[in-house]
Amino acid sequence: MGSIIFSACSQYSKGPVSVAYHDLNSHYNAYFLANERLTEAEKVLFSTRKDDYNEMLAVLIAHDTVRAGTVKTQTTYAIEKASLPVQYHKNSNWLDDCYFQLARARFLQADFENAIQTYKYVNSESKDDALRQRAMIGLLRSFTELKNYDYASAVINRLRKDKLSKHDLVDFYEARASYHQVRQEYDQTLAVLKQTVKRMRAGERRARMYYIIGQLYQRNNRPKDAYANFERVMKSNASYELALQAQLQMIQMYAGKDERKLLKQFNRLLHDEKNKEYQGRILYAIGMYEYRKDRLDKAIDYFSQSSQAKGTDNRQKALAFLKLAEIYYEKQQNYQAAKNYYDSTFNAGLPKSTPDYDVITKRHKVLDDFVRHYTIIQTEDSLQRIVKMDDATRSKFFDEVIDKQEKQEQEAEDKKNSEIAREVGAIFDNLDIEKQSVNNTNDVNWYFSNPTAVAQGRTSFIRKWGNRKLEDNWRRGQKDATIAEDQPTQDSNDSQPVVTEKPKKPSREEQKKNMLAKLPMAPEDIEKSNEKIEEAYYELGKILDKELLEKKNAIKDYETLLERFPSTEHAAEVLYAMFLIYQELGDEQQNTVKNRLLTQYPTTLYAKLVSNPNYTRDENLADIQADRAFQEAYQLYEAQNFAEADQLVQSGLQQYAGTLNEQRFKVLQIKIVGKTQGLEAYRKALQDFVAAYPQSKLLPYVQNLLLKTDEMGKSSGNK
C-alpha cells in the first residue's frame, strides 16, 4: 500500500494525484515564498534609492552589485525556494513559474547573464502566454543593463505585437522608456512615459514618472508643460523630498504675475525646519528664477548664498559655482571672475556625469590661458605707468600701497582674534560658569577642576596659538633678546625650548626700495615688458577668435595690438584673421583690411590667401613646380655650373617669395656663395638667414652649417 502511495506522489508521475501534490508544494512552498521575498526586495531597492535631482532621474534605477548586496538575504532565500521544484517537483505545473522567479532573483543579484539564460528558458518552454511576456520584459531590462541594444530592440518589436495585461503593459512601457533614456533618445522616452502614467496607480512611482516627464519637457524648452507635470507631482501621493523638488522646479519656472506669492512660498520653504538640508537647493531654485527673469544681480546673490549654505553637498555647491561662472562668462564677459568660479566649480568636485562636462572642462582650460595673458597685460601696463611717474608721485603711490596692505593685515588679525574670543567664550558658556562657586575649588563644576573642560580649552588654545611657553607677553611672536646681568647661565646640557622668531618686518623705506627694484626702469627692461604685452595681445586675440568665439572682442584686441605695436611680426597674420572675422560677420570693413594687407605685406602667404581664396589648392601645384625647379637648380649646383644654378635660384626666390620654397632656394643660394665667394661671405650669408628666418624649419640645418664654418675658420688660423 505504501509503495502505491509513493508511486502516486512521484515527481515523474503524470497522474492527477501526483501532479496535484507537487503543484501544491511548488505553489505554496516555493513560488509563493520566493515571490513574497522578491517583491519585498524590489520595495527595499526602490525605497532606498538615492535620486540625484540635479540630473534627469532614471526611469528605472540602474542596478549593480552594490545595490544587489542590500537585498542579498531576500534574493538568496528566493533562489533556495524557487529551486525546490526543479529538484523535487518536476511534474508540477508551477515549474515554469518557479524558473521565472529564479530569473527575477538573478536579475536582482545583478547576475544579468544567468538571468538572461533563465528568462530565455521560460520564454521558450512555458505554455503560459502571460508568463512568457513577463520573461521577455525581464530580457528587455537585462539586455538594457548590459547595453545589448540590438537584442533589446528586437524584444521591444516582439512585445509591441502582443496583447499585454494592464500590469504587464506598465512594466513593458517602463522598461522601454528606460531603454530609450539610456540611449539618450529623449523624444521617444517622453512619448512612452506619457502612455505609462495613464496606466499607473497613484503613488510614489507614478509621481516620480510625472517628475521625469517634467524634466523632459524642460529639456525641450516647454516650460508650461514642464510646470504642469511638476504640479501633478504635488497633487500625487509623493514623498516629501520628491514633492519638495517638484516645488523647487515650479519656483524656477514660475510665470505668474504675483511675485509676492512666489517670494512668500520661497521664504516659507527656506525657513521650514524640515528643509535645513535643502537650503542650498532652495536658494539655487530662486536664483534660477531670477536668472530667467534676466535679473542677474539678484541671481548672482542667490547662487552665492546657495554655494555657502550650511549642509549643502559638494555637488550642489559645484552647480551653484558653475552657474555663477556661466553668468560672468556668457552674460557679462568678465573672464577673470568666470575663471575664478570655474576654479571653484572643479574644486567642489563637479561630477563627470554633468551634462556638457567636456565643454565645461575645455572652457575652464581656455579661461586659464586667457586670464594668464590678460594678467600679463594688466601687470606690465601698471608697472610702466608707475615708471612714468615723477619721484614724488611714485613715492606717494608706494605709501598708499603700503597703507592698504597694512590695513588688510590688521583686518585679518582682528578677524582672527575675534574668532578666538568667540571660541574661548563658547567654552566658558558651555561650562555654565555663572553657576560655579569660585570659593569651592574642589567643586567639579569649577572650570579648573573639570579635566574635560581644561582639555578642551588647551586644545582650542594650541590650535590657534601653538604650544607656547607660559610667560609674560606670550602673545608676541618675537621677544626682546635681553638677558639680565645677574641671570645665571643655563647649563648647555639643559633642554631648552626652540623658539621660532618671526621675521622682522622691513621698514617703510625698505619696502619702497623693494617695490622700486621690481620696476622696469632701464630701456632694455621696458623693451622686454613691451614684448610681453605684444605677445599677450596676440594670444588673447586668437583665444577670443578661435576658442571663446568672441569675434568682436577679438577684433578689439587685434586692433590694439596693431596700434601699439605697428611693426609686430604678427601683423600680416592678424590682418588676415581680422579679414576673415569681418567676412564672417558680413562687415564691409573686410575690404579695408584686405587692402591694408595687400599694400603693406604683398609678398606674404596671408596676402596671397586674401587675393586668391583657392591659393592653398593652387599652392599644391606650385609646390610640385617649385620642387622641379629646385631639383634642376640643385643638379646644376652639383655639376658645379654655379652661374646657371644661380639664375634658376634667383627666379625661384622671386616666384615663390613668402613660402617654404623661398627658404629652400635661399639655402641653395648660400651654398653657391660658399663655392664662389669664400668663407667669410659664406658665413655672413648663413648668419643673415638665421636672422631673417628665425622660425624656419631649415634653421637647424643652417645653424649646423654655420657651426662648421667656425670650425673651418679655427683650423685655418682664422679667429
XYZ file of C-alpha atoms in Angstrom:
719
model
C 0.000 0.000 0.000
C 2.816 2.420 0.928
C 4.623 1.718 -2.325
C 1.447 2.576 -4.241
C 1.150 5.925 -2.426
C 4.854 6.630 -3.009
C 4.480 5.853 -6.692
C 1.424 8.097 -6.946
C 3.385 11.023 -5.447
C 6.465 10.550 -7.633
C 7.679 13.739 -9.367
C 7.871 11.754 -12.609
C 4.249 10.597 -12.478
C 1.657 12.303 -14.672
C -1.266 11.061 -12.608
C -3.693 13.656 -11.239
C -2.889 12.844 -7.599
C 0.848 13.188 -8.158
C 0.500 16.398 -10.140
C -1.870 17.882 -7.555
C 0.540 17.011 -4.756
C 3.530 18.564 -6.497
C 1.502 21.595 -7.623
C 0.522 22.248 -4.021
C 4.124 22.080 -2.799
C 5.534 24.063 -5.718
C 2.941 26.792 -5.389
C 2.944 27.431 -1.645
C 6.347 26.131 -0.510
C 8.333 27.518 -3.426
C 6.712 30.016 -5.802
C 4.667 31.924 -3.215
C 7.521 32.298 -0.712
C 10.039 33.285 -3.407
C 7.617 35.804 -4.900
C 6.987 37.370 -1.473
C 10.710 37.821 -0.795
C 11.464 39.205 -4.260
C 8.594 41.666 -4.025
C 9.994 42.740 -0.678
C 13.465 43.140 -2.247
C 12.100 45.344 -5.038
C 10.349 47.548 -2.494
C 13.591 47.880 -0.500
C 15.565 48.819 -3.617
C 13.018 51.456 -4.608
C 12.657 52.958 -1.134
C 16.435 53.138 -0.546
C 17.259 54.660 -3.944
C 19.307 57.851 -3.992
C 17.922 60.109 -6.685
C 20.157 62.950 -7.851
C 17.691 65.746 -8.543
C 20.417 67.839 -10.157
C 20.258 65.450 -13.111
C 17.446 63.806 -15.016
C 16.073 60.959 -12.928
C 16.434 57.461 -14.346
C 13.154 55.803 -15.352
C 14.459 52.523 -13.941
C 17.322 52.885 -11.492
C 20.493 51.264 -12.806
C 21.227 48.033 -10.982
C 24.680 46.895 -9.863
C 26.367 44.556 -7.390
C 26.436 47.255 -4.686
C 22.680 47.695 -4.767
C 22.247 43.936 -5.125
C 24.124 43.449 -1.868
C 21.469 45.341 0.087
C 18.884 42.654 -0.736
C 21.142 39.617 -0.762
C 19.211 37.954 2.092
C 15.927 38.139 0.194
C 17.316 37.029 -3.181
C 19.292 34.128 -1.711
C 16.201 32.882 0.115
C 14.111 33.233 -3.060
C 16.604 31.196 -5.103
C 16.608 28.433 -2.479
C 12.820 28.212 -2.505
C 12.368 28.579 -6.275
C 14.948 25.825 -6.861
C 12.956 23.224 -4.894
C 10.510 22.307 -7.702
C 13.436 21.962 -10.123
C 14.851 19.274 -7.828
C 11.773 17.647 -6.308
C 8.620 18.613 -8.252
C 9.496 18.233 -11.911
C 5.939 17.297 -12.910
C 4.421 20.418 -11.342
C 2.554 22.951 -13.461
C 4.304 25.657 -11.388
C 7.761 24.680 -12.600
C 7.976 27.408 -15.278
C 6.690 29.973 -12.743
C 9.488 28.999 -10.372
C 12.037 29.318 -13.170
C 10.703 32.842 -13.707
C 11.308 33.603 -10.023
C 14.861 32.262 -10.379
C 15.468 34.610 -13.323
C 13.968 37.500 -11.392
C 16.210 36.788 -8.369
C 19.315 36.578 -10.548
C 18.449 39.919 -12.125
C 18.151 41.481 -8.657
C 21.545 39.958 -7.820
C 22.946 41.794 -10.888
C 23.766 38.396 -12.412
C 22.415 39.504 -15.773
C 23.964 36.793 -17.941
C 22.352 33.947 -15.945
C 19.131 35.950 -15.665
C 19.012 36.180 -19.470
C 19.525 32.432 -19.883
C 16.746 31.661 -17.405
C 14.341 34.207 -18.930
C 15.024 32.658 -22.354
C 14.212 29.210 -20.965
C 10.883 30.432 -19.584
C 10.055 32.191 -22.856
C 10.754 29.085 -24.926
C 9.340 26.370 -22.613
C 6.329 27.918 -20.887
C 2.858 27.458 -22.343
C 1.559 30.457 -20.372
C 1.471 33.477 -22.725
C 1.404 35.969 -19.883
C 4.431 34.348 -18.222
C 6.379 34.344 -21.483
C 5.612 38.034 -21.918
C 6.877 38.795 -18.414
C 10.027 36.822 -19.210
C 10.545 38.945 -22.325
C 10.142 42.122 -20.274
C 12.850 40.720 -17.997
C 15.001 40.108 -21.065
C 14.485 43.704 -22.190
C 15.658 45.034 -18.825
C 18.638 42.651 -18.730
C 19.760 43.485 -22.272
C 19.497 47.202 -21.479
C 21.629 46.792 -18.346
C 24.289 45.021 -20.430
C 23.961 47.628 -23.236
C 22.988 44.900 -25.728
C 20.751 47.379 -27.524
C 20.202 45.339 -30.696
C 18.752 42.438 -28.688
C 16.737 44.859 -26.573
C 15.293 46.468 -29.694
C 14.293 43.061 -31.053
C 12.448 42.273 -27.806
C 10.607 45.624 -27.981
C 9.469 44.932 -31.547
C 8.232 41.497 -30.500
C 6.324 42.722 -27.430
C 4.667 45.580 -29.322
C 2.781 42.969 -31.314
C 1.464 41.142 -28.219
C -1.595 41.984 -26.209
C -0.423 42.525 -22.624
C -2.338 42.768 -19.392
C -2.617 46.234 -17.836
C 0.012 45.442 -15.190
C 2.441 43.892 -17.693
C 1.876 46.775 -20.118
C 3.040 49.255 -17.460
C 6.152 47.156 -16.806
C 6.835 46.952 -20.538
C 6.424 50.704 -21.024
C 8.769 51.416 -18.089
C 11.422 49.051 -19.482
C 11.004 50.502 -22.974
C 11.222 54.106 -21.716
C 14.376 53.183 -19.789
C 15.870 51.679 -22.960
C 15.285 54.923 -24.885
C 16.527 57.054 -21.989
C 19.895 55.318 -21.609
C 20.359 55.722 -25.353
C 19.563 59.450 -24.964
C 16.536 59.132 -27.249
C 14.593 61.612 -25.169
C 11.686 62.271 -27.535
C 10.870 58.549 -27.588
C 11.308 58.392 -23.810
C 8.771 61.190 -23.351
C 6.262 59.623 -25.717
C 6.407 56.251 -23.941
C 6.226 57.755 -20.428
C 3.113 59.739 -21.329
C 1.445 56.421 -22.136
C 2.867 54.830 -18.993
C 1.491 57.267 -16.395
C -2.026 56.882 -17.770
C -1.991 53.240 -16.700
C -0.150 53.534 -13.365
C -1.693 53.528 -9.929
C -1.423 56.655 -7.805
C 1.657 56.664 -5.597
C 5.355 57.416 -5.432
C 6.195 55.574 -8.645
C 3.687 57.495 -10.731
C 4.660 60.790 -9.071
C 8.268 60.065 -9.963
C 7.293 59.450 -13.607
C 5.487 62.799 -13.694
C 8.697 64.393 -12.402
C 10.760 62.799 -15.199
C 8.199 63.924 -17.782
C 8.557 67.455 -16.375
C 12.337 67.230 -16.743
C 11.975 66.040 -20.338
C 9.685 68.972 -21.151
C 12.236 71.274 -19.528
C 14.888 69.808 -21.782
C 12.682 70.530 -24.810
C 12.225 74.131 -23.627
C 8.497 73.706 -22.991
C 8.170 75.335 -19.546
C 4.355 75.326 -19.412
C 4.143 71.575 -19.991
C 7.005 71.028 -17.548
C 5.266 73.161 -14.922
C 2.011 71.217 -15.369
C 3.730 67.875 -14.760
C 5.643 69.113 -11.708
C 2.292 70.319 -10.415
C 0.914 66.790 -10.938
C 3.729 65.520 -8.715
C 2.488 67.859 -5.967
C -1.034 66.502 -6.353
C 0.127 62.891 -6.269
C 0.890 60.772 -3.248
C 4.585 61.705 -3.464
C 7.236 61.513 -0.739
C 8.220 64.757 0.970
C 11.561 65.041 -0.848
C 10.081 64.370 -4.291
C 7.274 66.864 -3.667
C 9.786 69.468 -2.465
C 11.961 69.015 -5.540
C 8.909 69.392 -7.787
C 8.004 72.572 -5.908
C 11.521 73.936 -6.435
C 11.264 73.226 -10.152
C 7.971 75.103 -10.221
C 9.606 78.066 -8.475
C 12.289 78.194 -11.165
C 9.687 78.289 -13.933
C 7.109 80.482 -12.194
C 5.274 82.579 -14.794
C 2.545 84.131 -12.651
C 2.057 87.859 -12.235
C 2.027 87.905 -8.438
C 5.681 87.635 -7.439
C 4.756 88.276 -3.819
C 3.082 84.896 -3.799
C 6.249 83.289 -5.131
C 8.512 85.045 -2.606
C 6.171 84.067 0.215
C 6.343 80.447 -0.889
C 10.132 80.689 -1.194
C 10.576 82.165 2.294
C 8.259 79.565 3.805
C 10.352 76.766 2.304
C 13.625 78.406 3.284
C 12.691 78.815 6.945
C 10.922 75.480 7.372
C 12.873 73.351 9.871
C 12.310 70.266 7.699
C 14.232 71.917 4.849
C 17.519 72.688 6.606
C 19.441 70.185 4.497
C 17.799 71.533 1.328
C 18.590 75.244 1.805
C 21.253 75.205 -0.905
C 18.766 73.767 -3.405
C 16.030 76.205 -2.423
C 18.355 79.190 -2.884
C 19.512 77.736 -6.194
C 15.892 77.441 -7.383
C 15.065 81.094 -6.674
C 18.388 82.016 -8.290
C 17.302 80.211 -11.451
C 14.023 82.125 -11.383
C 15.874 85.465 -11.181
C 18.242 84.288 -13.895
C 15.346 83.535 -16.246
C 13.965 86.991 -15.498
C 17.392 88.378 -16.509
C 17.852 89.977 -13.093
C 21.465 88.930 -12.924
C 22.469 90.828 -9.772
C 19.804 89.015 -7.756
C 20.625 85.705 -9.435
C 24.302 86.108 -8.541
C 23.354 86.845 -4.927
C 21.162 83.733 -4.613
C 23.674 81.442 -6.324
C 26.383 82.768 -3.993
C 24.178 82.058 -0.971
C 23.448 78.583 -2.353
C 27.162 77.793 -2.611
C 27.701 78.853 1.019
C 24.555 77.422 2.622
C 25.132 75.088 5.566
C 24.574 71.429 4.827
C 24.896 71.928 1.074
C 26.597 68.937 -0.538
C 29.557 69.410 -2.854
C 27.506 68.564 -5.938
C 25.069 71.383 -5.208
C 27.943 73.779 -4.457
C 29.580 72.853 -7.751
C 26.359 73.592 -9.660
C 25.955 76.968 -7.931
C 29.567 77.875 -8.744
C 29.033 76.674 -12.317
C 26.011 78.918 -12.765
C 27.978 81.899 -11.435
C 30.800 81.074 -13.844
C 28.371 80.901 -16.769
C 26.799 84.261 -15.874
C 30.165 86.017 -15.754
C 31.308 84.229 -18.899
C 28.231 84.370 -21.135
C 26.324 87.388 -19.864
C 28.959 89.782 -18.580
C 32.142 88.709 -20.404
C 34.000 89.113 -17.101
C 36.524 86.398 -17.821
C 38.587 86.911 -14.676
C 35.551 86.337 -12.434
C 34.373 83.480 -14.668
C 37.765 81.802 -14.376
C 37.663 82.051 -10.568
C 34.207 80.474 -10.408
C 35.169 77.720 -12.840
C 38.089 77.001 -10.495
C 35.642 76.761 -7.581
C 33.363 74.531 -9.661
C 36.063 71.932 -10.200
C 37.461 72.294 -6.683
C 33.997 71.424 -5.366
C 34.159 68.213 -7.410
C 31.911 68.680 -10.443
C 30.907 65.112 -11.432
C 31.903 63.891 -14.864
C 28.281 62.877 -15.406
C 27.293 66.560 -15.543
C 25.772 67.461 -18.942
C 28.327 69.116 -21.274
C 31.146 68.199 -18.880
C 33.700 68.176 -21.728
C 32.584 71.638 -22.912
C 32.820 72.988 -19.350
C 36.300 71.476 -18.939
C 37.516 72.996 -22.198
C 36.139 76.416 -21.288
C 37.852 76.210 -17.909
C 41.181 75.428 -19.572
C 40.771 78.191 -22.160
C 39.996 80.735 -19.444
C 43.168 79.722 -17.597
C 45.173 80.710 -20.681
C 43.064 83.800 -21.312
C 43.415 85.175 -17.789
C 47.140 84.426 -17.802
C 47.676 86.620 -20.880
C 45.201 89.216 -19.641
C 47.074 89.450 -16.321
C 50.364 89.964 -18.172
C 48.925 92.991 -19.959
C 47.431 94.437 -16.780
C 50.628 93.898 -14.783
C 53.076 95.225 -17.366
C 50.923 98.260 -18.173
C 50.639 99.044 -14.465
C 54.393 98.771 -13.977
C 55.056 101.043 -16.925
C 52.566 103.624 -15.629
C 54.427 103.696 -12.314
C 57.762 104.092 -14.142
C 56.417 107.196 -15.907
C 55.552 108.890 -12.586
C 57.870 111.522 -11.174
C 59.726 110.607 -7.970
C 57.360 112.416 -5.618
C 54.208 110.940 -7.175
C 55.743 107.477 -7.230
C 56.742 107.708 -3.553
C 53.215 108.795 -2.623
C 51.798 105.867 -4.632
C 54.054 103.418 -2.790
C 52.852 104.858 0.545
C 49.239 104.276 -0.470
C 50.028 100.664 -1.416
C 51.769 100.021 1.901
C 48.904 101.649 3.855
C 46.419 99.428 2.072
C 48.460 96.288 2.810
C 48.802 97.194 6.493
C 45.075 97.827 6.741
C 44.313 94.420 5.227
C 46.759 92.729 7.601
C 45.193 94.457 10.595
C 41.693 93.461 9.485
C 42.850 89.853 9.125
C 44.428 89.938 12.603
C 41.269 91.460 14.113
C 39.164 88.776 12.487
C 41.447 86.052 13.852
C 41.312 87.495 17.380
C 37.533 87.809 17.147
C 37.251 84.132 16.204
C 39.479 83.158 19.138
C 37.389 85.243 21.517
C 34.191 83.610 20.311
C 35.658 80.110 20.653
C 37.049 80.708 24.133
C 33.781 82.357 25.163
C 31.863 79.368 23.893
C 33.944 77.058 26.087
C 33.081 79.030 29.219
C 29.452 79.324 28.186
C 29.234 75.557 27.881
C 30.558 75.196 31.403
C 27.782 77.359 32.907
C 30.330 79.429 34.781
C 27.597 81.586 36.298
C 26.702 78.539 38.435
C 30.250 77.854 39.535
C 31.469 78.697 43.027
C 34.803 80.470 42.986
C 35.396 79.728 46.647
C 34.915 75.973 46.312
C 37.902 74.911 44.250
C 37.119 71.259 44.863
C 33.728 71.577 43.139
C 33.823 69.708 39.835
C 31.660 72.498 38.337
C 34.560 74.914 38.625
C 36.439 75.196 35.303
C 39.920 74.193 36.504
C 38.527 71.252 38.464
C 36.924 69.873 35.334
C 39.562 67.867 33.388
C 37.371 67.705 30.278
C 36.887 71.463 30.200
C 40.597 72.116 30.733
C 41.492 69.685 27.930
C 39.025 71.388 25.600
C 40.446 74.781 26.433
C 44.032 73.626 25.939
C 43.211 72.007 22.586
C 41.491 75.178 21.404
C 44.426 77.331 22.568
C 47.066 75.182 20.827
C 45.055 75.096 17.617
C 45.011 78.900 17.463
C 48.299 79.925 19.113
C 50.565 76.897 19.105
C 52.261 75.251 22.100
C 53.599 78.449 23.725
C 55.548 78.821 26.965
C 53.707 80.388 29.911
C 55.452 83.750 30.346
C 54.931 87.480 30.029
C 53.925 88.744 26.581
C 53.142 85.193 25.436
C 51.063 86.574 22.549
C 54.085 88.163 20.897
C 55.793 86.007 18.295
C 59.122 87.843 18.829
C 60.581 88.811 22.212
C 63.278 91.326 23.012
C 66.500 89.363 23.229
C 67.628 90.873 26.571
C 69.217 88.989 29.480
C 69.503 90.377 32.988
C 73.056 90.834 34.151
C 72.506 88.752 37.276
C 70.688 85.949 35.400
C 72.508 82.636 35.943
C 73.882 80.884 32.878
C 71.928 77.816 31.793
C 73.873 74.599 31.577
C 74.450 73.633 27.956
C 73.028 70.184 28.597
C 69.695 71.576 29.834
C 66.801 71.099 27.481
C 65.784 74.462 26.051
C 62.593 75.208 24.138
C 63.146 76.058 20.491
C 61.729 79.497 19.739
C 60.963 80.301 16.111
C 61.384 84.023 15.723
C 59.010 85.884 13.471
C 60.895 87.625 10.639
C 61.388 91.291 11.301
C 59.104 93.411 9.147
C 61.091 95.697 6.822
C 60.780 99.434 7.318
C 58.613 101.549 5.036
C 61.657 102.848 3.168
C 62.950 99.319 2.649
C 59.559 98.256 1.307
C 59.568 101.178 -1.120
C 63.068 100.284 -2.305
C 61.941 96.703 -2.939
C 58.993 97.946 -4.992
C 61.242 100.249 -6.989
C 63.668 97.405 -7.734
C 60.856 95.423 -9.400
C 60.024 98.201 -11.877
C 61.304 98.076 -15.493
C 63.300 101.304 -15.179
C 66.028 100.580 -17.770
C 65.256 100.911 -21.521
C 66.017 97.226 -22.102
C 63.566 96.326 -19.306
C 60.854 98.442 -20.921
C 61.555 96.680 -24.212
C 61.122 93.265 -22.586
C 57.919 94.459 -20.914
C 56.544 95.595 -24.272
C 57.430 92.252 -25.839
C 55.345 90.507 -23.160
C 52.394 92.829 -23.815
C 52.674 92.381 -27.583
C 52.652 88.599 -27.354
C 49.798 88.633 -24.809
C 47.549 90.728 -27.094
C 48.286 88.354 -29.963
C 47.393 85.286 -27.873
C 44.267 86.947 -26.439
C 43.014 87.754 -29.914
C 43.456 84.130 -31.006
C 41.701 82.785 -27.918
C 38.762 85.176 -28.339
C 38.540 84.376 -32.041
C 39.038 80.602 -32.141
C 38.219 79.346 -28.641
C 35.727 81.709 -26.999
C 34.177 82.725 -30.347
C 34.015 86.358 -29.207
C 34.701 87.729 -32.684
C 34.117 91.422 -31.997
C 36.237 91.368 -28.867
C 38.948 89.568 -30.836
C 38.988 92.429 -33.341
C 39.394 94.938 -30.492
C 42.475 93.122 -29.216
C 43.884 92.706 -32.722
C 43.402 96.427 -33.427
C 45.050 97.326 -30.104
C 47.998 95.097 -30.995
C 48.478 96.778 -34.412
C 48.038 100.257 -32.935
C 50.519 99.788 -30.086
C 52.980 97.619 -32.000
C 52.706 98.516 -35.727
C 55.926 96.641 -36.553
C 54.862 93.402 -34.839
C 55.883 90.202 -36.598
C 52.266 89.049 -36.313
C 50.889 91.981 -38.345
C 50.132 90.100 -41.574
C 48.575 87.149 -39.738
C 46.458 89.457 -37.553
C 45.184 91.429 -40.557
C 44.222 88.173 -42.245
C 42.403 86.997 -39.097
C 40.521 90.317 -38.964
C 39.619 89.955 -42.652
C 38.110 86.510 -42.008
C 36.127 87.783 -38.992
C 34.705 90.758 -40.916
C 33.914 88.423 -43.809
C 32.074 86.055 -41.442
C 30.137 88.983 -39.929
C 29.309 90.412 -43.361
C 31.022 93.683 -42.431
C 32.333 95.982 -45.186
C 35.444 96.583 -43.100
C 36.764 93.407 -44.719
C 37.671 95.401 -47.828
C 39.611 97.987 -45.815
C 41.583 95.282 -44.015
C 42.157 93.403 -47.274
C 43.608 96.481 -48.987
C 45.796 97.205 -45.987
C 47.163 93.649 -46.036
C 47.847 93.704 -49.794
C 49.506 97.120 -49.588
C 51.720 96.620 -46.541
C 52.527 92.886 -46.817
C 52.088 91.943 -50.502
C 54.603 89.078 -50.559
C 53.260 87.180 -47.547
C 51.250 83.980 -47.621
C 48.315 85.846 -45.996
C 48.208 88.379 -48.839
C 48.082 85.522 -51.327
C 45.254 83.867 -49.370
C 43.241 87.098 -49.397
C 43.716 87.778 -53.102
C 43.187 84.139 -54.107
C 40.794 82.070 -51.921
C 41.981 78.942 -53.773
C 45.610 79.705 -53.000
C 46.131 76.689 -50.766
C 44.847 74.414 -53.518
C 46.942 76.181 -56.124
C 49.876 76.058 -53.724
C 49.954 72.270 -54.002
C 50.524 72.600 -57.735
C 53.033 75.386 -57.085
C 54.893 73.110 -54.676
C 55.259 70.499 -57.386
C 56.526 73.098 -59.872
C 58.844 74.634 -57.282
C 60.272 71.219 -56.419
C 61.046 70.568 -60.058
C 62.757 73.963 -60.427
C 64.719 73.396 -57.209
C 65.860 69.938 -58.300
C 67.015 71.346 -61.621
C 68.973 74.148 -59.902
C 70.479 71.702 -57.413
C 71.642 69.381 -60.196
C 73.401 72.318 -61.838
C 74.988 73.129 -58.462
C 76.166 69.521 -58.096
C 77.633 69.716 -61.595
C 79.431 72.932 -60.487
C 77.537 75.003 -63.062
C 77.186 77.723 -60.439
C 76.225 80.614 -62.773
C 73.314 78.714 -64.353
C 72.257 77.360 -60.969
C 72.259 80.899 -59.538
C 69.981 82.132 -62.355
C 67.382 79.446 -61.529
C 67.725 80.250 -57.815
C 67.085 83.977 -58.415
C 63.980 83.103 -60.447
C 62.756 80.756 -57.703
C 63.263 83.389 -54.995
C 61.051 85.830 -56.887
C 58.391 83.325 -57.945
C 57.978 81.606 -54.575
C 58.511 84.513 -52.196
C 56.768 84.113 -48.821
C 56.689 80.313 -48.944
C 58.825 77.490 -47.609
C 60.168 77.047 -51.143
C 61.670 80.511 -50.912
C 63.748 79.323 -47.951
C 64.908 76.228 -49.856
C 66.131 78.367 -52.754
C 67.753 80.754 -50.281
C 69.780 77.945 -48.677
C 70.902 76.761 -52.132
C 71.930 80.335 -52.956
C 74.035 80.408 -49.751
C 75.746 77.153 -50.767
C 76.580 78.717 -54.150
C 78.049 81.727 -52.314
C 80.215 79.345 -50.300
C 81.568 77.816 -53.517
C 82.144 81.119 -55.349
C 82.831 83.906 -52.789
C 84.859 82.391 -49.955
C 84.418 81.505 -46.291
C 83.618 84.968 -44.853
C 80.896 85.682 -47.427
C 79.516 82.175 -46.804
C 79.454 82.703 -43.024
C 77.723 86.102 -43.376
C 75.100 84.635 -45.720
C 74.347 81.903 -43.173
C 74.084 84.475 -40.344
C 71.724 86.592 -42.456
C 69.471 83.559 -42.990
C 69.305 82.863 -39.233
C 68.295 86.489 -38.618
C 65.764 86.624 -41.459
C 64.061 83.257 -40.834
C 64.080 82.616 -37.056
C 61.087 80.253 -37.307
C 62.223 78.335 -40.379
C 62.129 74.542 -40.391
C 65.503 74.704 -42.155
C 67.067 76.647 -39.279
C 68.737 73.610 -37.579
C 70.384 72.671 -40.898
C 71.653 76.222 -41.448
C 72.927 76.502 -37.867
C 74.835 73.263 -38.333
C 76.476 74.712 -41.487
C 77.344 77.857 -39.540
C 78.966 75.770 -36.790
C 81.113 74.032 -39.401
C 82.304 77.400 -40.767
C 83.564 78.277 -37.264
C 85.499 75.009 -37.131
C 86.892 75.636 -40.602
C 87.999 79.134 -39.553
C 89.809 77.805 -36.478
C 91.587 75.057 -38.410
C 92.822 77.569 -40.990
C 94.035 80.031 -38.341
C 91.099 82.414 -38.745
C 89.771 83.510 -35.379
